[in-house]
């Protein structure tokens, strides 16, 4: 069985000071994917025995960024999606394994007053096309902070957040279109009625009150869904405003 973890750490250097290494060892994953590392090459030397690590940095310092720690050496590693307009923020890191592609993504936030929503829509189209191209070659595992609560069950206050960033009709529709393109939301497939969140605002004691959003996902190509053995959310793990999410696959690397 292969175990995957995905976690938006909201600044890896800060998360390291909050017990990241202990959580990394506790979760014991074959693939440990990070988003929002907020660092540049050479700023942190964090390695773990038995793992290789791969990084995708944003041009802008202290911003965005993705990384993957992996026990199984990939065949190939790709940074970005091959479109210059979208490849300066360190948002996509792809590892080609013998039987699947693993894509670690940090989707752009539409931001306050939806000032980046138009760009987000462009990104969604380009990213979906990228995943479909990979899926035509071999199955795909997609993980990361996708910055959208897809359905009302996926956030605590859907009515008051309607048309706020992360719960606009436009963003939700793009997630629907991605799933209709041949991908499955593993957590929702295995837990159709479960209410559980992966992100909480730092304001208003939101995590203590469990006023959260489920915006961190593992998606898989539909043909991989029969191999999915678990899809979980580790709400007990602290260190970021997000918590880790997990996928288990009955498969070989």
Short mmCIF file of C-alpha atoms in Angstrom, two decimals:
data_model
loop_
_atom_site.label_atom_id
_atom_site.label_comp_id
_atom_site.label_asym_id
_atom_site.label_seq_id
_atom_site.Cartn_x
_atom_site.Cartn_y
_atom_site.Cartn_z
CA UNK A 1 0.00 0.00 0.00
CA UNK A 2 1.17 3.52 -0.81
CA UNK A 3 0.46 6.33 1.61
CA UNK A 4 0.24 9.95 0.44
CA UNK A 5 0.03 13.07 2.62
CA UNK A 6 -0.69 16.60 1.43
CA UNK A 7 -0.35 19.65 3.67
CA UNK A 8 -0.46 23.39 3.15
CA UNK A 9 2.11 24.35 5.78
CA UNK A 10 1.62 28.14 5.43
CA UNK A 11 5.37 28.75 5.60
CA UNK A 12 7.56 25.69 6.06
CA UNK A 13 10.16 27.48 8.16
CA UNK A 14 7.44 28.54 10.62
CA UNK A 15 5.90 25.06 10.57
CA UNK A 16 9.27 23.49 11.39
CA UNK A 17 9.21 25.49 14.62
CA UNK A 18 5.80 23.99 15.43
CA UNK A 19 6.71 20.31 15.34
CA UNK A 20 6.75 19.61 11.61
CA UNK A 21 9.44 16.92 11.84
CA UNK A 22 7.53 15.01 14.52
CA UNK A 23 4.36 15.13 12.42
CA UNK A 24 6.27 14.10 9.30
CA UNK A 25 7.64 11.02 11.06
CA UNK A 26 4.30 10.22 12.67
CA UNK A 27 2.44 10.29 9.36
CA UNK A 28 5.04 7.96 7.78
CA UNK A 29 4.05 8.61 4.16
CA UNK A 30 5.59 7.33 0.95
CA UNK A 31 4.81 10.70 -0.66
CA UNK A 32 4.63 13.85 1.49
CA UNK A 33 3.44 16.84 -0.52
CA UNK A 34 3.64 20.44 0.70
CA UNK A 35 2.07 23.68 -0.46
CA UNK A 36 2.75 27.29 0.45
CA UNK A 37 6.32 26.57 1.52
CA UNK A 38 7.05 30.34 1.24
CA UNK A 39 10.78 29.93 0.73
CA UNK A 40 13.58 30.04 -1.80
CA UNK A 41 16.32 27.54 -2.55
CA UNK A 42 18.95 27.42 0.18
CA UNK A 43 16.81 28.95 2.93
CA UNK A 44 16.19 25.65 4.72
CA UNK A 45 18.01 22.33 4.69
CA UNK A 46 15.34 19.89 5.83
CA UNK A 47 15.96 16.31 4.83
CA UNK A 48 14.68 13.01 6.22
CA UNK A 49 16.43 9.63 6.05
CA UNK A 50 15.08 7.48 3.24
CA UNK A 51 13.51 10.38 1.36
CA UNK A 52 14.46 12.45 -1.66
CA UNK A 53 12.92 15.91 -1.93
CA UNK A 54 11.90 18.02 -4.91
CA UNK A 55 11.00 21.71 -4.81
CA UNK A 56 9.23 24.28 -6.95
CA UNK A 57 9.89 27.85 -5.84
CA UNK A 58 8.05 31.05 -6.68
CA UNK A 59 10.02 33.88 -8.24
CA UNK A 60 8.66 36.16 -5.51
CA UNK A 61 10.37 35.68 -2.16
CA UNK A 62 8.30 34.36 0.75
CA UNK A 63 5.40 33.43 -1.51
CA UNK A 64 3.61 30.27 -2.60
CA UNK A 65 5.86 27.27 -3.43
CA UNK A 66 5.41 23.49 -3.47
CA UNK A 67 7.55 20.50 -2.50
CA UNK A 68 7.39 16.70 -2.35
CA UNK A 69 9.32 14.29 -0.14
CA UNK A 70 9.31 10.82 -1.65
CA UNK A 71 10.64 7.37 -0.75
CA UNK A 72 10.43 6.13 -4.34
CA UNK A 73 12.70 7.73 -6.94
CA UNK A 74 10.57 9.27 -9.72
CA UNK A 75 11.18 8.68 -13.40
CA UNK A 76 10.90 12.40 -14.07
CA UNK A 77 10.14 15.68 -12.26
CA UNK A 78 8.41 18.65 -13.90
CA UNK A 79 7.95 22.12 -12.45
CA UNK A 80 5.01 24.16 -13.71
CA UNK A 81 2.54 23.30 -16.46
CA UNK A 82 4.54 24.52 -19.45
CA UNK A 83 2.78 27.89 -19.79
CA UNK A 84 4.97 30.84 -18.89
CA UNK A 85 2.08 32.99 -17.64
CA UNK A 86 1.31 30.38 -14.98
CA UNK A 87 4.78 29.12 -14.11
CA UNK A 88 6.36 31.85 -11.97
CA UNK A 89 4.58 31.21 -8.66
CA UNK A 90 5.85 27.71 -7.83
CA UNK A 91 2.36 26.24 -7.85
CA UNK A 92 2.70 22.88 -9.62
CA UNK A 93 5.18 20.07 -9.08
CA UNK A 94 4.73 16.81 -11.00
CA UNK A 95 6.48 13.51 -10.30
CA UNK A 96 6.20 10.79 -12.90
CA UNK A 97 6.14 7.36 -11.29
CA UNK A 98 6.05 4.05 -13.18
CA UNK A 99 2.26 3.64 -12.85
CA UNK A 100 0.96 7.17 -12.27
CA UNK A 101 1.72 10.87 -12.21
CA UNK A 102 1.65 12.67 -8.85
CA UNK A 103 0.75 16.36 -9.14
CA UNK A 104 1.18 18.61 -6.11
CA UNK A 105 -0.73 21.88 -6.63
CA UNK A 106 -1.33 25.15 -4.81
CA UNK A 107 -4.21 26.75 -6.70
CA UNK A 108 -4.26 30.57 -6.86
CA UNK A 109 -6.59 32.29 -4.40
CA UNK A 110 -9.16 34.62 -5.93
CA UNK A 111 -8.38 37.07 -3.10
CA UNK A 112 -10.42 39.79 -1.43
CA UNK A 113 -13.04 41.43 -3.61
CA UNK A 114 -12.32 38.65 -6.13
CA UNK A 115 -9.62 40.77 -7.69
CA UNK A 116 -7.84 37.69 -9.03
CA UNK A 117 -10.91 35.70 -10.05
CA UNK A 118 -10.42 36.32 -13.78
CA UNK A 119 -6.86 35.03 -13.58
CA UNK A 120 -8.08 32.08 -11.50
CA UNK A 121 -10.49 31.13 -14.28
CA UNK A 122 -7.63 31.18 -16.81
CA UNK A 123 -5.55 29.05 -14.46
CA UNK A 124 -8.34 26.52 -13.98
CA UNK A 125 -8.70 26.01 -17.73
CA UNK A 126 -4.96 25.60 -18.22
CA UNK A 127 -4.54 23.29 -15.23
CA UNK A 128 -7.42 21.04 -16.26
CA UNK A 129 -5.95 20.75 -19.75
CA UNK A 130 -2.56 19.87 -18.24
CA UNK A 131 -4.09 17.11 -16.10
CA UNK A 132 -6.00 15.71 -19.06
CA UNK A 133 -2.78 15.52 -21.07
CA UNK A 134 -1.13 13.57 -18.26
CA UNK A 135 -4.17 11.34 -17.83
CA UNK A 136 -3.97 10.38 -21.51
CA UNK A 137 -0.56 8.84 -20.74
CA UNK A 138 -1.18 7.18 -17.37
CA UNK A 139 -3.42 7.70 -14.29
CA UNK A 140 -2.99 10.84 -12.21
CA UNK A 141 -3.03 11.56 -8.46
CA UNK A 142 -3.63 15.26 -7.80
CA UNK A 143 -3.22 16.71 -4.32
CA UNK A 144 -3.04 20.07 -2.67
CA UNK A 145 -4.75 23.22 -1.54
CA UNK A 146 -7.19 23.80 -4.39
CA UNK A 147 -8.70 26.90 -2.75
CA UNK A 148 -12.34 25.95 -3.28
CA UNK A 149 -15.04 24.38 -1.15
CA UNK A 150 -16.88 22.43 -3.81
CA UNK A 151 -20.25 21.87 -2.18
CA UNK A 152 -22.16 23.41 0.72
CA UNK A 153 -21.20 20.44 2.92
CA UNK A 154 -17.56 21.51 2.50
CA UNK A 155 -17.73 24.67 4.61
CA UNK A 156 -19.35 25.68 7.87
CA UNK A 157 -21.17 28.79 6.63
CA UNK A 158 -22.11 28.40 2.97
CA UNK A 159 -24.87 31.01 2.98
CA UNK A 160 -22.80 33.87 4.36
CA UNK A 161 -19.76 32.91 2.24
CA UNK A 162 -21.56 32.67 -1.10
CA UNK A 163 -19.52 34.54 -3.73
CA UNK A 164 -16.60 34.99 -1.35
CA UNK A 165 -13.20 33.77 -2.57
CA UNK A 166 -13.16 29.98 -2.42
CA UNK A 167 -16.94 29.65 -2.64
CA UNK A 168 -17.92 31.53 -5.76
CA UNK A 169 -20.20 29.90 -8.29
CA UNK A 170 -17.40 30.25 -10.84
CA UNK A 171 -14.78 28.41 -8.75
CA UNK A 172 -17.19 25.67 -7.78
CA UNK A 173 -18.16 25.19 -11.42
CA UNK A 174 -14.51 24.78 -12.39
CA UNK A 175 -14.13 22.03 -9.79
CA UNK A 176 -17.26 20.37 -11.17
CA UNK A 177 -15.79 20.55 -14.67
CA UNK A 178 -12.51 19.04 -13.46
CA UNK A 179 -14.30 16.12 -11.85
CA UNK A 180 -16.43 15.65 -14.97
CA UNK A 181 -13.20 15.48 -17.00
CA UNK A 182 -12.46 12.10 -15.43
CA UNK A 183 -11.28 12.72 -11.86
CA UNK A 184 -12.69 11.68 -8.49
CA UNK A 185 -12.69 13.55 -5.18
CA UNK A 186 -11.49 10.63 -3.08
CA UNK A 187 -12.61 11.95 0.31
CA UNK A 188 -16.13 12.72 -0.85
CA UNK A 189 -16.42 9.41 -2.68
CA UNK A 190 -15.50 7.46 0.46
CA UNK A 191 -17.31 9.78 2.90
CA UNK A 192 -20.31 11.19 1.02
CA UNK A 193 -22.03 12.67 4.07
CA UNK A 194 -19.08 13.38 6.35
CA UNK A 195 -18.62 16.96 7.55
CA UNK A 196 -14.92 17.61 8.09
CA UNK A 197 -12.70 20.56 7.28
CA UNK A 198 -9.04 21.08 6.38
CA UNK A 199 -8.63 24.86 6.79
CA UNK A 200 -9.69 27.36 9.45
CA UNK A 201 -9.17 31.10 9.57
CA UNK A 202 -6.83 32.36 12.26
CA UNK A 203 -9.56 34.82 13.24
CA UNK A 204 -12.42 34.43 15.71
CA UNK A 205 -11.10 31.15 17.20
CA UNK A 206 -12.35 29.44 14.06
CA UNK A 207 -10.41 26.22 14.55
CA UNK A 208 -11.42 25.92 18.18
CA UNK A 209 -15.04 26.36 17.10
CA UNK A 210 -14.53 24.17 13.99
CA UNK A 211 -15.76 26.88 11.64
CA UNK A 212 -13.78 25.66 8.68
CA UNK A 213 -13.58 24.80 5.00
CA UNK A 214 -12.55 21.64 3.14
CA UNK A 215 -10.28 23.05 0.44
CA UNK A 216 -7.45 20.47 0.47
CA UNK A 217 -7.99 17.50 -1.80
CA UNK A 218 -6.77 14.25 -3.23
CA UNK A 219 -8.23 13.70 -6.68
CA UNK A 220 -7.46 10.62 -8.75
CA UNK A 221 -8.18 9.51 -12.28
CA UNK A 222 -11.44 7.59 -12.24
CA UNK A 223 -9.67 4.37 -13.20
CA UNK A 224 -7.55 4.64 -10.04
CA UNK A 225 -10.55 4.93 -7.76
CA UNK A 226 -10.90 1.13 -7.24
CA UNK A 227 -7.37 1.17 -5.76
CA UNK A 228 -8.22 3.84 -3.17
CA UNK A 229 -8.09 2.26 0.29
CA UNK A 230 -8.47 5.38 2.44
CA UNK A 231 -9.01 9.13 2.23
CA UNK A 232 -8.73 10.97 5.52
CA UNK A 233 -8.32 14.42 7.08
CA UNK A 234 -6.01 14.76 10.08
CA UNK A 235 -7.77 17.51 11.99
CA UNK A 236 -5.78 16.75 15.14
CA UNK A 237 -2.44 17.80 13.60
CA UNK A 238 -1.48 21.40 14.28
CA UNK A 239 1.27 23.66 12.95
CA UNK A 240 -0.59 25.50 10.19
CA UNK A 241 -4.02 26.97 9.50
CA UNK A 242 -4.50 23.86 7.33
CA UNK A 243 -4.25 20.25 8.48
CA UNK A 244 -2.84 17.32 6.48
CA UNK A 245 -5.05 15.20 4.23
CA UNK A 246 -4.29 11.61 3.32
CA UNK A 247 -4.75 9.08 0.54
CA UNK A 248 -3.92 5.35 0.59
CA UNK A 249 -3.61 3.39 -2.64
CA UNK A 250 -3.47 -0.37 -3.00
CA UNK A 251 -0.78 -0.16 -5.65
CA UNK A 252 2.93 -0.40 -6.30
CA UNK A 253 5.08 2.67 -7.01
#
